[in-house]
């Protein structure tokens, strides 16, 4: 199962109490204070990792609590520190404070951490209060409570290439052909109900991370259909492959579908609509489909890439062009220019 949103409550560990204690030994019956400090509690930490790809496990548990620090002991022994609680989340997880709705962090890189709730400090034992004037203090501090916070987690998939198109445009078949991802493939709409990510090999050394997103429909940006739930995942993709089915040879229908998706991207985000995009005609296997592709080529801006995931025709050329476009986009971003 896939889950891209959840809300959790986290509580850091409480600090251990300091101890009031005095040395009572055979040859030092009136020894000085030796009460130790309490240990600090544990933090609650979010860790971005590529080992998980959904918030399903995190969302199943609504409350998280780190362990408390141990109290101080006699003979100046400090209490043990509480263990940190580390919660693993997928790359691309955004963290929002549920009360204020402000973005706290965007965990987009493997190994990136966020201390979600800070641990409570341990209290000082009476040995820490001894001075030249007060040589036998009889006070110690209580440990402090750890932070408590309600947060909302939202996942935006991290992929170089995003596949967009109407239902049955051939996105899932394409991804399953060029990678080891196995999205559901069938001849009826909305076979893809969850995003899928695959890694495609381009040549001998290069790879592409590709996300297959559920099919959009007209009005998706306003919340219609299934695709509106997943438009946010497109935002992280450097390049979009806009797929359209040409199996029936209907050029007018294909052109209309391309228009619908283009307008939905504009409605959802002006920035997204300016993302580099490759137009791809899929299921081009018959003479009728090939003739339609030539006609469609005259009606689209930029080059039209013609492929057949069934036969493999055009797949390598498309992947190479996608890789080149991804690289150009990354270089342009690094230099502060538009791709």
PDB file of C-alpha atoms in Angstrom, residues 139-263:
ATOM      1  CA  UNK A 139      18.720  20.357  47.125  1.00  0.00           C
ATOM      2  CA  UNK A 140      18.604  18.801  43.686  1.00  0.00           C
ATOM      3  CA  UNK A 141      16.768  19.571  40.482  1.00  0.00           C
ATOM      4  CA  UNK A 142      13.943  17.663  38.888  1.00  0.00           C
ATOM      5  CA  UNK A 143      14.415  16.617  35.288  1.00  0.00           C
ATOM      6  CA  UNK A 144      12.754  18.720  32.568  1.00  0.00           C
ATOM      7  CA  UNK A 145       9.975  17.417  30.364  1.00  0.00           C
ATOM      8  CA  UNK A 146      10.829  16.753  26.735  1.00  0.00           C
ATOM      9  CA  UNK A 147       9.212  18.686  23.915  1.00  0.00           C
ATOM     10  CA  UNK A 148       5.832  17.544  22.655  1.00  0.00           C
ATOM     11  CA  UNK A 149       4.725  18.311  19.126  1.00  0.00           C
ATOM     12  CA  UNK A 150       1.981  17.442  16.647  1.00  0.00           C
ATOM     13  CA  UNK A 151       3.262  17.272  13.080  1.00  0.00           C
ATOM     14  CA  UNK A 152       1.878  16.541   9.629  1.00  0.00           C
ATOM     15  CA  UNK A 153       4.029  14.637   7.178  1.00  0.00           C
ATOM     16  CA  UNK A 154       3.519  14.975   3.435  1.00  0.00           C
ATOM     17  CA  UNK A 155       5.461  12.977   0.877  1.00  0.00           C
ATOM     18  CA  UNK A 156       6.459  14.365  -2.491  1.00  0.00           C
ATOM     19  CA  UNK A 157       8.244  11.692  -4.471  1.00  0.00           C
ATOM     20  CA  UNK A 158      11.806  12.417  -5.518  1.00  0.00           C
ATOM     21  CA  UNK A 159      12.261  11.402  -9.149  1.00  0.00           C
ATOM     22  CA  UNK A 160      14.102  12.819 -12.142  1.00  0.00           C
ATOM     23  CA  UNK A 161      11.343  12.020 -14.631  1.00  0.00           C
ATOM     24  CA  UNK A 162       7.594  12.059 -14.067  1.00  0.00           C
ATOM     25  CA  UNK A 163       5.101  10.317 -16.358  1.00  0.00           C
ATOM     26  CA  UNK A 164       1.853  12.222 -16.888  1.00  0.00           C
ATOM     27  CA  UNK A 165      -1.129  11.549 -19.087  1.00  0.00           C
ATOM     28  CA  UNK A 166      -4.747  10.472 -19.124  1.00  0.00           C
ATOM     29  CA  UNK A 167      -5.691   7.004 -17.862  1.00  0.00           C
ATOM     30  CA  UNK A 168      -4.490   4.219 -20.168  1.00  0.00           C
ATOM     31  CA  UNK A 169      -1.898   6.435 -21.844  1.00  0.00           C
ATOM     32  CA  UNK A 170       0.672   3.651 -21.449  1.00  0.00           C
ATOM     33  CA  UNK A 171       2.592   5.020 -18.447  1.00  0.00           C
ATOM     34  CA  UNK A 172       2.625   1.815 -16.404  1.00  0.00           C
ATOM     35  CA  UNK A 173       3.574  -0.359 -19.366  1.00  0.00           C
ATOM     36  CA  UNK A 174       6.408   2.011 -20.242  1.00  0.00           C
ATOM     37  CA  UNK A 175       7.772   1.971 -16.682  1.00  0.00           C
ATOM     38  CA  UNK A 176       7.554  -1.803 -16.411  1.00  0.00           C
ATOM     39  CA  UNK A 177       9.419  -2.167 -19.716  1.00  0.00           C
ATOM     40  CA  UNK A 178      12.330   0.183 -18.938  1.00  0.00           C
ATOM     41  CA  UNK A 179      12.769  -0.689 -15.228  1.00  0.00           C
ATOM     42  CA  UNK A 180      12.128  -3.436 -12.708  1.00  0.00           C
ATOM     43  CA  UNK A 181       9.095  -1.643 -11.275  1.00  0.00           C
ATOM     44  CA  UNK A 182       5.908  -3.667 -11.615  1.00  0.00           C
ATOM     45  CA  UNK A 183       2.890  -1.353 -11.576  1.00  0.00           C
ATOM     46  CA  UNK A 184      -0.479  -2.885 -12.389  1.00  0.00           C
ATOM     47  CA  UNK A 185      -1.181  -2.979 -16.117  1.00  0.00           C
ATOM     48  CA  UNK A 186      -4.647  -3.538 -17.594  1.00  0.00           C
ATOM     49  CA  UNK A 187      -6.865  -2.277 -20.409  1.00  0.00           C
ATOM     50  CA  UNK A 188      -9.223  -0.250 -18.214  1.00  0.00           C
ATOM     51  CA  UNK A 189      -8.846   3.247 -16.685  1.00  0.00           C
ATOM     52  CA  UNK A 190      -7.210   3.939 -13.325  1.00  0.00           C
ATOM     53  CA  UNK A 191      -5.218   0.723 -13.053  1.00  0.00           C
ATOM     54  CA  UNK A 192      -2.578   2.809 -11.253  1.00  0.00           C
ATOM     55  CA  UNK A 193      -3.980   3.944  -7.918  1.00  0.00           C
ATOM     56  CA  UNK A 194      -0.601   4.624  -6.270  1.00  0.00           C
ATOM     57  CA  UNK A 195       2.598   6.219  -7.607  1.00  0.00           C
ATOM     58  CA  UNK A 196       5.353   3.814  -8.611  1.00  0.00           C
ATOM     59  CA  UNK A 197       9.051   4.582  -8.949  1.00  0.00           C
ATOM     60  CA  UNK A 198      11.521   2.667 -11.093  1.00  0.00           C
ATOM     61  CA  UNK A 199      15.160   3.060 -12.117  1.00  0.00           C
ATOM     62  CA  UNK A 200      15.864   2.796 -15.821  1.00  0.00           C
ATOM     63  CA  UNK A 201      19.310   2.042 -17.242  1.00  0.00           C
ATOM     64  CA  UNK A 202      20.477   4.379 -19.996  1.00  0.00           C
ATOM     65  CA  UNK A 203      23.508   3.059 -21.853  1.00  0.00           C
ATOM     66  CA  UNK A 204      26.247   1.342 -19.872  1.00  0.00           C
ATOM     67  CA  UNK A 205      26.475   3.616 -16.845  1.00  0.00           C
ATOM     68  CA  UNK A 206      23.689   6.209 -16.650  1.00  0.00           C
ATOM     69  CA  UNK A 207      20.355   5.738 -14.882  1.00  0.00           C
ATOM     70  CA  UNK A 208      17.076   7.597 -14.631  1.00  0.00           C
ATOM     71  CA  UNK A 209      14.683   7.596 -11.668  1.00  0.00           C
ATOM     72  CA  UNK A 210      11.181   7.574 -13.170  1.00  0.00           C
ATOM     73  CA  UNK A 211       7.854   8.026 -11.364  1.00  0.00           C
ATOM     74  CA  UNK A 212       4.622   6.645 -12.804  1.00  0.00           C
ATOM     75  CA  UNK A 213       1.814   8.834 -11.486  1.00  0.00           C
ATOM     76  CA  UNK A 214      -1.902   7.958 -11.523  1.00  0.00           C
ATOM     77  CA  UNK A 215      -3.791   9.162 -14.572  1.00  0.00           C
ATOM     78  CA  UNK A 216      -5.096  12.702 -14.597  1.00  0.00           C
ATOM     79  CA  UNK A 217      -8.456  13.812 -15.920  1.00  0.00           C
ATOM     80  CA  UNK A 218      -9.840  17.191 -16.853  1.00  0.00           C
ATOM     81  CA  UNK A 219     -10.430  19.137 -13.660  1.00  0.00           C
ATOM     82  CA  UNK A 220      -7.743  17.270 -11.689  1.00  0.00           C
ATOM     83  CA  UNK A 221      -6.194  20.534 -10.454  1.00  0.00           C
ATOM     84  CA  UNK A 222      -9.557  21.388  -8.846  1.00  0.00           C
ATOM     85  CA  UNK A 223      -9.793  18.017  -7.127  1.00  0.00           C
ATOM     86  CA  UNK A 224     -11.603  15.835  -9.680  1.00  0.00           C
ATOM     87  CA  UNK A 225     -10.688  12.219 -10.270  1.00  0.00           C
ATOM     88  CA  UNK A 226      -7.734  10.418  -8.705  1.00  0.00           C
ATOM     89  CA  UNK A 227      -4.857  12.340 -10.204  1.00  0.00           C
ATOM     90  CA  UNK A 228      -5.330  15.488  -8.087  1.00  0.00           C
ATOM     91  CA  UNK A 229      -3.981  13.597  -5.076  1.00  0.00           C
ATOM     92  CA  UNK A 230      -0.719  13.001  -6.890  1.00  0.00           C
ATOM     93  CA  UNK A 231      -0.083  16.222  -8.818  1.00  0.00           C
ATOM     94  CA  UNK A 232       2.173  17.335  -5.945  1.00  0.00           C
ATOM     95  CA  UNK A 233       4.533  14.441  -6.737  1.00  0.00           C
ATOM     96  CA  UNK A 234       5.166  15.925 -10.186  1.00  0.00           C
ATOM     97  CA  UNK A 235       6.632  19.073  -8.619  1.00  0.00           C
ATOM     98  CA  UNK A 236       9.962  17.432  -7.787  1.00  0.00           C
ATOM     99  CA  UNK A 237      10.495  15.901 -11.230  1.00  0.00           C
ATOM    100  CA  UNK A 238      13.039  17.721 -13.356  1.00  0.00           C
ATOM    101  CA  UNK A 239      11.500  16.517 -16.616  1.00  0.00           C
ATOM    102  CA  UNK A 240       7.981  15.399 -17.524  1.00  0.00           C
ATOM    103  CA  UNK A 241       7.127  12.797 -20.135  1.00  0.00           C
ATOM    104  CA  UNK A 242       3.624  13.536 -21.363  1.00  0.00           C
ATOM    105  CA  UNK A 243       2.274  10.312 -22.845  1.00  0.00           C
ATOM    106  CA  UNK A 244      -0.658   9.967 -25.214  1.00  0.00           C
ATOM    107  CA  UNK A 245      -2.169   6.777 -26.661  1.00  0.00           C
ATOM    108  CA  UNK A 246      -2.144   6.583 -30.483  1.00  0.00           C
ATOM    109  CA  UNK A 247      -3.166   2.927 -30.869  1.00  0.00           C
ATOM    110  CA  UNK A 248      -6.489   3.831 -32.555  1.00  0.00           C
ATOM    111  CA  UNK A 249      -4.926   6.373 -34.930  1.00  0.00           C
ATOM    112  CA  UNK A 250      -7.265   9.171 -33.766  1.00  0.00           C
ATOM    113  CA  UNK A 251      -5.171  12.329 -34.149  1.00  0.00           C
ATOM    114  CA  UNK A 252      -7.867  14.777 -33.012  1.00  0.00           C
ATOM    115  CA  UNK A 253      -8.516  12.804 -29.847  1.00  0.00           C
ATOM    116  CA  UNK A 254      -4.803  12.571 -29.071  1.00  0.00           C
ATOM    117  CA  UNK A 255      -4.310  16.316 -29.596  1.00  0.00           C
ATOM    118  CA  UNK A 256      -7.235  17.046 -27.280  1.00  0.00           C
ATOM    119  CA  UNK A 257      -5.784  14.789 -24.569  1.00  0.00           C
ATOM    120  CA  UNK A 258      -2.459  16.604 -24.773  1.00  0.00           C
ATOM    121  CA  UNK A 259      -4.284  19.924 -24.389  1.00  0.00           C
ATOM    122  CA  UNK A 260      -6.221  18.699 -21.348  1.00  0.00           C
ATOM    123  CA  UNK A 261      -3.114  17.592 -19.471  1.00  0.00           C
ATOM    124  CA  UNK A 262      -1.199  20.743 -20.389  1.00  0.00           C
ATOM    125  CA  UNK A 263      -4.006  22.915 -19.028  1.00  0.00           C
TER     126      UNK A 263
END
